[in-house]
mmCIF file of C-alpha atoms in Angstrom:
data_model
loop_
_atom_site.group_PDB
_atom_site.id
_atom_site.type_symbol
_atom_site.label_atom_id
_atom_site.label_comp_id
_atom_site.label_asym_id
_atom_site.label_seq_id
_atom_site.Cartn_x
_atom_site.Cartn_y
_atom_site.Cartn_z
ATOM 1 C CA MET A 8 12.895 -9.360 150.216
ATOM 2 C CA ASP A 9 11.244 -10.071 153.597
ATOM 3 C CA THR A 10 11.906 -8.015 156.732
ATOM 4 C CA ILE A 11 14.354 -10.515 158.241
ATOM 5 C CA THR A 12 16.418 -10.656 155.047
ATOM 6 C CA LYS A 13 16.398 -6.860 154.913
ATOM 7 C CA ALA A 14 17.630 -6.791 158.517
ATOM 8 C CA LYS A 15 20.455 -9.230 157.717
ATOM 9 C CA LYS A 16 21.425 -7.147 154.694
ATOM 10 C CA ALA A 17 21.490 -3.967 156.807
ATOM 11 C CA ALA A 18 23.700 -5.594 159.469
ATOM 12 C CA GLY A 19 26.095 -7.010 156.871
ATOM 13 C CA GLU A 20 26.437 -3.701 155.031
ATOM 14 C CA LYS A 21 26.988 -1.814 158.304
ATOM 15 C CA ALA A 22 29.847 -4.174 159.132
ATOM 16 C CA ALA A 23 31.323 -3.855 155.642
ATOM 17 C CA SER A 24 31.554 -0.099 156.162
ATOM 18 C CA LEU A 25 34.222 -0.789 158.827
ATOM 19 C CA VAL A 26 36.603 -2.200 156.205
ATOM 20 C CA GLN A 27 39.351 0.246 155.263
ATOM 21 C CA PRO A 28 41.858 0.298 152.361
ATOM 22 C CA GLY A 29 44.796 -2.045 152.813
ATOM 23 C CA MET A 30 43.103 -4.236 155.419
ATOM 24 C CA LEU A 31 43.383 -7.990 155.699
ATOM 25 C CA VAL A 32 39.807 -9.170 156.179
ATOM 26 C CA GLY A 33 38.198 -12.348 157.504
ATOM 27 C CA LEU A 34 35.057 -13.262 155.578
ATOM 28 C CA GLY A 35 32.500 -15.173 157.605
ATOM 29 C CA THR A 36 29.929 -17.754 156.645
ATOM 30 C CA GLY A 37 26.144 -17.690 156.791
ATOM 31 C CA SER A 38 23.090 -15.756 155.721
ATOM 32 C CA THR A 39 24.122 -12.444 157.332
ATOM 33 C CA ALA A 40 27.844 -12.634 156.541
ATOM 34 C CA TYR A 41 26.743 -13.237 152.937
ATOM 35 C CA TRP A 42 25.515 -9.638 152.725
ATOM 36 C CA ALA A 43 28.750 -8.288 154.184
ATOM 37 C CA ILE A 44 30.710 -10.145 151.491
ATOM 38 C CA GLU A 45 28.380 -8.826 148.802
ATOM 39 C CA LYS A 46 28.959 -5.255 149.984
ATOM 40 C CA ILE A 47 32.720 -5.737 150.266
ATOM 41 C CA GLY A 48 32.713 -7.095 146.725
ATOM 42 C CA GLN A 49 30.960 -3.948 145.558
ATOM 43 C CA MET A 50 33.534 -1.834 147.417
ATOM 44 C CA VAL A 51 36.369 -3.755 145.745
ATOM 45 C CA LYS A 52 34.852 -3.093 142.317
ATOM 46 C CA GLU A 53 34.791 0.592 143.240
ATOM 47 C CA GLY A 54 38.525 0.523 144.001
ATOM 48 C CA LEU A 55 38.936 -0.752 147.578
ATOM 49 C CA ASN A 56 42.287 -2.539 147.949
ATOM 50 C CA ILE A 57 42.096 -5.421 150.434
ATOM 51 C CA ARG A 58 42.940 -9.100 150.779
ATOM 52 C CA ALA A 59 40.747 -11.645 152.515
ATOM 53 C CA VAL A 60 40.678 -15.077 154.137
ATOM 54 C CA ALA A 61 37.349 -16.909 153.911
ATOM 55 C CA THR A 62 35.962 -19.175 156.636
ATOM 56 C CA SER A 63 34.397 -21.698 154.256
ATOM 57 C CA ILE A 64 34.593 -22.954 150.711
ATOM 58 C CA ALA A 65 31.200 -21.358 150.010
ATOM 59 C CA SER A 66 32.319 -17.921 151.218
ATOM 60 C CA GLU A 67 35.583 -18.220 149.305
ATOM 61 C CA GLN A 68 33.706 -19.031 146.100
ATOM 62 C CA GLN A 69 31.380 -16.075 146.679
ATOM 63 C CA ALA A 70 34.338 -13.752 147.273
ATOM 64 C CA ILE A 71 36.227 -14.947 144.171
ATOM 65 C CA ALA A 72 33.112 -14.463 142.045
ATOM 66 C CA LEU A 73 32.917 -10.872 143.326
ATOM 67 C CA GLY A 74 36.590 -10.189 142.589
ATOM 68 C CA ILE A 75 37.752 -10.058 146.220
ATOM 69 C CA PRO A 76 41.445 -11.061 146.380
ATOM 70 C CA ILE A 77 41.901 -14.181 148.528
ATOM 71 C CA THR A 78 44.998 -14.942 150.584
ATOM 72 C CA SER A 79 45.866 -17.599 153.174
ATOM 73 C CA PHE A 80 47.706 -18.045 156.461
ATOM 74 C CA SER A 81 50.711 -19.324 154.532
ATOM 75 C CA GLU A 82 51.162 -15.716 153.380
ATOM 76 C CA ILE A 83 49.921 -13.703 156.377
ATOM 77 C CA GLN A 84 49.919 -14.111 160.158
ATOM 78 C CA GLN A 85 47.111 -11.845 161.329
ATOM 79 C CA LEU A 86 43.954 -10.202 160.024
ATOM 80 C CA ASP A 87 42.823 -6.652 160.752
ATOM 81 C CA ILE A 88 39.117 -7.437 160.976
ATOM 82 C CA ASP A 89 36.846 -10.464 160.869
ATOM 83 C CA ILE A 90 33.167 -10.085 159.931
ATOM 84 C CA ASP A 91 31.001 -13.075 160.723
ATOM 85 C CA GLY A 92 27.497 -14.053 161.748
ATOM 86 C CA ALA A 93 26.157 -15.894 164.795
ATOM 87 C CA ASP A 94 23.404 -18.319 165.692
ATOM 88 C CA GLU A 95 23.015 -16.884 169.199
ATOM 89 C CA ILE A 96 24.537 -13.913 171.025
ATOM 90 C CA SER A 97 23.956 -13.594 174.759
ATOM 91 C CA GLU A 98 23.617 -10.338 176.657
ATOM 92 C CA ASP A 99 27.229 -10.712 177.877
ATOM 93 C CA LEU A 100 28.316 -11.235 174.246
ATOM 94 C CA GLN A 101 29.111 -14.936 174.394
ATOM 95 C CA ILE A 102 28.296 -16.617 171.107
ATOM 96 C CA ILE A 103 27.124 -19.856 169.522
ATOM 97 C CA LYS A 104 28.201 -20.417 165.922
ATOM 98 C CA GLY A 105 28.296 -23.354 163.553
ATOM 99 C CA GLY A 106 24.782 -23.600 162.187
ATOM 100 C CA GLY A 107 26.332 -23.246 158.748
ATOM 101 C CA GLY A 108 28.916 -25.926 159.482
ATOM 102 C CA ALA A 109 32.006 -23.692 159.381
ATOM 103 C CA LEU A 110 32.708 -23.302 163.113
ATOM 104 C CA LEU A 111 36.301 -24.604 163.078
ATOM 105 C CA ARG A 112 37.536 -22.297 160.321
ATOM 106 C CA GLU A 113 35.444 -19.451 161.760
ATOM 107 C CA LYS A 114 37.180 -19.836 165.120
ATOM 108 C CA ILE A 115 40.652 -19.984 163.557
ATOM 109 C CA VAL A 116 39.956 -16.777 161.628
ATOM 110 C CA ALA A 117 38.397 -15.046 164.639
ATOM 111 C CA HIS A 118 41.384 -15.733 166.860
ATOM 112 C CA ALA A 119 43.746 -14.515 164.126
ATOM 113 C CA SER A 120 41.918 -11.160 163.864
ATOM 114 C CA ARG A 121 42.626 -7.949 165.743
ATOM 115 C CA ARG A 122 38.967 -6.919 165.615
ATOM 116 C CA LYS A 123 35.990 -9.263 165.635
ATOM 117 C CA VAL A 124 32.677 -8.017 164.242
ATOM 118 C CA ILE A 125 29.575 -10.145 164.673
ATOM 119 C CA VAL A 126 26.492 -9.384 162.570
ATOM 120 C CA ALA A 127 23.030 -10.747 163.246
ATOM 121 C CA ASP A 128 19.332 -10.024 163.144
ATOM 122 C CA GLU A 129 17.393 -9.404 166.338
ATOM 123 C CA ARG A 130 16.210 -13.027 166.665
ATOM 124 C CA LYS A 131 19.775 -14.120 167.470
ATOM 125 C CA TYR A 132 20.195 -11.768 170.449
ATOM 126 C CA VAL A 133 19.172 -13.648 173.615
ATOM 127 C CA LYS A 134 19.452 -13.387 177.376
ATOM 128 C CA THR A 135 21.161 -16.781 177.805
ATOM 129 C CA LEU A 136 22.650 -19.182 175.257
ATOM 130 C CA GLY A 137 21.104 -22.579 174.693
ATOM 131 C CA LYS A 138 17.901 -22.414 172.692
ATOM 132 C CA PHE A 139 19.919 -22.963 169.516
ATOM 133 C CA PRO A 140 21.538 -26.440 169.448
ATOM 134 C CA LEU A 141 25.282 -26.201 170.106
ATOM 135 C CA PRO A 142 27.304 -27.523 167.132
ATOM 136 C CA VAL A 143 30.302 -29.672 168.038
ATOM 137 C CA GLU A 144 32.682 -30.732 165.260
ATOM 138 C CA ILE A 145 34.035 -34.257 165.707
ATOM 139 C CA ILE A 146 36.118 -36.711 163.722
ATOM 140 C CA PRO A 147 34.076 -39.415 161.960
ATOM 141 C CA PHE A 148 35.972 -42.380 163.447
ATOM 142 C CA GLY A 149 34.324 -43.467 166.672
ATOM 143 C CA TRP A 150 31.813 -40.641 166.603
ATOM 144 C CA GLU A 151 29.355 -42.818 168.486
ATOM 145 C CA LEU A 152 31.656 -42.697 171.529
ATOM 146 C CA VAL A 153 31.643 -38.900 171.541
ATOM 147 C CA PHE A 154 27.866 -39.024 171.164
ATOM 148 C CA LYS A 155 27.598 -41.104 174.353
ATOM 149 C CA SER A 156 30.099 -38.899 176.200
ATOM 150 C CA ILE A 157 28.009 -35.820 175.442
ATOM 151 C CA GLN A 158 24.948 -37.635 176.726
ATOM 152 C CA SER A 159 26.830 -38.184 179.998
ATOM 153 C CA LEU A 160 27.080 -34.371 180.296
ATOM 154 C CA GLN A 161 23.275 -34.224 180.171
ATOM 155 C CA GLY A 162 23.440 -33.100 176.574
ATOM 156 C CA ALA A 163 21.083 -34.334 173.850
ATOM 157 C CA PRO A 164 23.205 -34.721 170.691
ATOM 158 C CA THR A 165 21.941 -35.301 167.156
ATOM 159 C CA LEU A 166 24.203 -36.249 164.268
ATOM 160 C CA ARG A 167 23.774 -33.601 161.574
ATOM 161 C CA THR A 168 22.752 -35.105 158.256
ATOM 162 C CA ARG A 169 22.194 -33.998 154.687
ATOM 163 C CA GLU A 170 20.130 -36.102 152.278
ATOM 164 C CA ASP A 171 20.038 -38.909 154.855
ATOM 165 C CA LYS A 172 23.834 -39.072 155.090
ATOM 166 C CA PRO A 173 26.141 -37.554 157.724
ATOM 167 C CA TYR A 174 26.863 -33.899 156.983
ATOM 168 C CA ILE A 175 30.552 -33.466 156.134
ATOM 169 C CA THR A 176 32.312 -30.216 157.028
ATOM 170 C CA ASP A 177 34.878 -28.527 154.779
ATOM 171 C CA ASN A 178 37.453 -30.251 157.004
ATOM 172 C CA GLY A 179 36.038 -33.747 156.423
ATOM 173 C CA ASN A 180 34.445 -34.035 159.877
ATOM 174 C CA TYR A 181 30.986 -34.653 161.353
ATOM 175 C CA ILE A 182 28.891 -32.283 163.479
ATOM 176 C CA LEU A 183 26.804 -33.138 166.507
ATOM 177 C CA ASP A 184 24.073 -30.595 167.275
ATOM 178 C CA CYS A 185 23.630 -30.685 171.027
ATOM 179 C CA MET A 186 20.848 -29.429 173.275
ATOM 180 C CA PHE A 187 21.994 -28.593 176.805
ATOM 181 C CA GLY A 188 19.152 -26.324 177.806
ATOM 182 C CA ALA A 189 20.170 -22.914 179.149
ATOM 183 C CA ILE A 190 23.975 -22.668 179.042
ATOM 184 C CA GLU A 191 24.736 -20.714 182.210
ATOM 185 C CA ASN A 192 28.505 -21.328 182.072
ATOM 186 C CA PRO A 193 29.557 -21.532 178.404
ATOM 187 C CA GLU A 194 33.267 -21.421 179.201
ATOM 188 C CA GLN A 195 33.035 -24.471 181.467
ATOM 189 C CA LEU A 196 30.958 -26.397 178.925
ATOM 190 C CA HIS A 197 33.403 -25.538 176.146
ATOM 191 C CA HIS A 198 36.332 -26.937 178.147
ATOM 192 C CA GLN A 199 34.402 -30.072 179.127
ATOM 193 C CA LEU A 200 33.608 -30.800 175.498
ATOM 194 C CA LYS A 201 37.108 -30.013 174.233
ATOM 195 C CA ALA A 202 38.526 -32.494 176.749
ATOM 196 C CA MET A 203 36.690 -35.354 175.010
ATOM 197 C CA THR A 204 38.834 -37.422 172.657
ATOM 198 C CA GLY A 205 37.421 -37.052 169.146
ATOM 199 C CA VAL A 206 36.088 -33.524 169.602
ATOM 200 C CA VAL A 207 37.767 -31.124 167.189
ATOM 201 C CA GLU A 208 36.048 -27.853 168.194
ATOM 202 C CA THR A 209 32.874 -26.484 169.739
ATOM 203 C CA GLY A 210 30.586 -23.744 168.487
ATOM 204 C CA LEU A 211 31.009 -21.771 171.715
ATOM 205 C CA PHE A 212 32.920 -18.578 170.918
ATOM 206 C CA ILE A 213 33.927 -17.331 174.351
ATOM 207 C CA ASN A 214 35.341 -13.985 175.475
ATOM 208 C CA LEU A 215 36.005 -12.651 171.973
ATOM 209 C CA LYS A 216 35.119 -9.087 173.048
ATOM 210 C CA PRO A 217 33.461 -8.507 169.684
ATOM 211 C CA THR A 218 31.772 -5.530 168.150
ATOM 212 C CA VAL A 219 28.197 -6.763 167.678
ATOM 213 C CA ILE A 220 25.879 -5.289 165.051
ATOM 214 C CA ILE A 221 22.207 -6.172 165.475
ATOM 215 C CA ALA A 222 19.630 -5.300 162.804
ATOM 216 C CA TYR A 223 15.932 -5.120 163.616
ATOM 217 C CA GLU A 224 12.891 -5.796 161.455
ATOM 218 C CA ASN A 225 11.825 -2.148 161.856
ATOM 219 C CA GLY A 226 14.999 -1.096 160.013
ATOM 220 C CA GLU A 227 16.990 -0.023 163.059
ATOM 221 C CA VAL A 228 20.628 -1.136 163.348
ATOM 222 C CA LYS A 229 22.369 -1.104 166.736
ATOM 223 C CA THR A 230 26.057 -1.553 167.574
ATOM 224 C CA LEU A 231 26.768 -3.190 170.927
#
């Protein structure tokens, strides 16, 4: 296991330690959230009684394989805690997510949770958002029009693909990965993008007031 993977594992396990008996838990998606789910699965096997909502099909399958009881928003209204990763976290704790393609479900779960916990390795913690391309989930029909609209905002969008075909989210949508340079006003950009017809959601997670757990290659883990 390399140092970055060890750091992700440390961050995920630190977050999992915040889960208490009886909680309703949001399970995130991605390479760091993976380790939180693994640890929670171990805790469940040792007797922890919880229920969870997963933010992607992949995370749900992982949780089921570990014996974590899965529920849905048809049965519950709010979660106690949501543990998820990030692609970038700025110094004022604004976030870009969606590199794993689950940004829409991740945002639904985050906003339904009393406490948001973001886990990441040190590479994701930045002064200003924007080095990582901003994922924007869009409907497939007329996606070219959204592409051109984002260009008019001085963005540089790229249609995400997999095996030379458009990447399809768990919701049946496309994703545009957009370079805007340094994002000085993420809230304004989020609202500009959401106003475009055909845009479903953006990967800007604004004003969540999260607990952020950063793991470093030297083994240190900090809570922000």
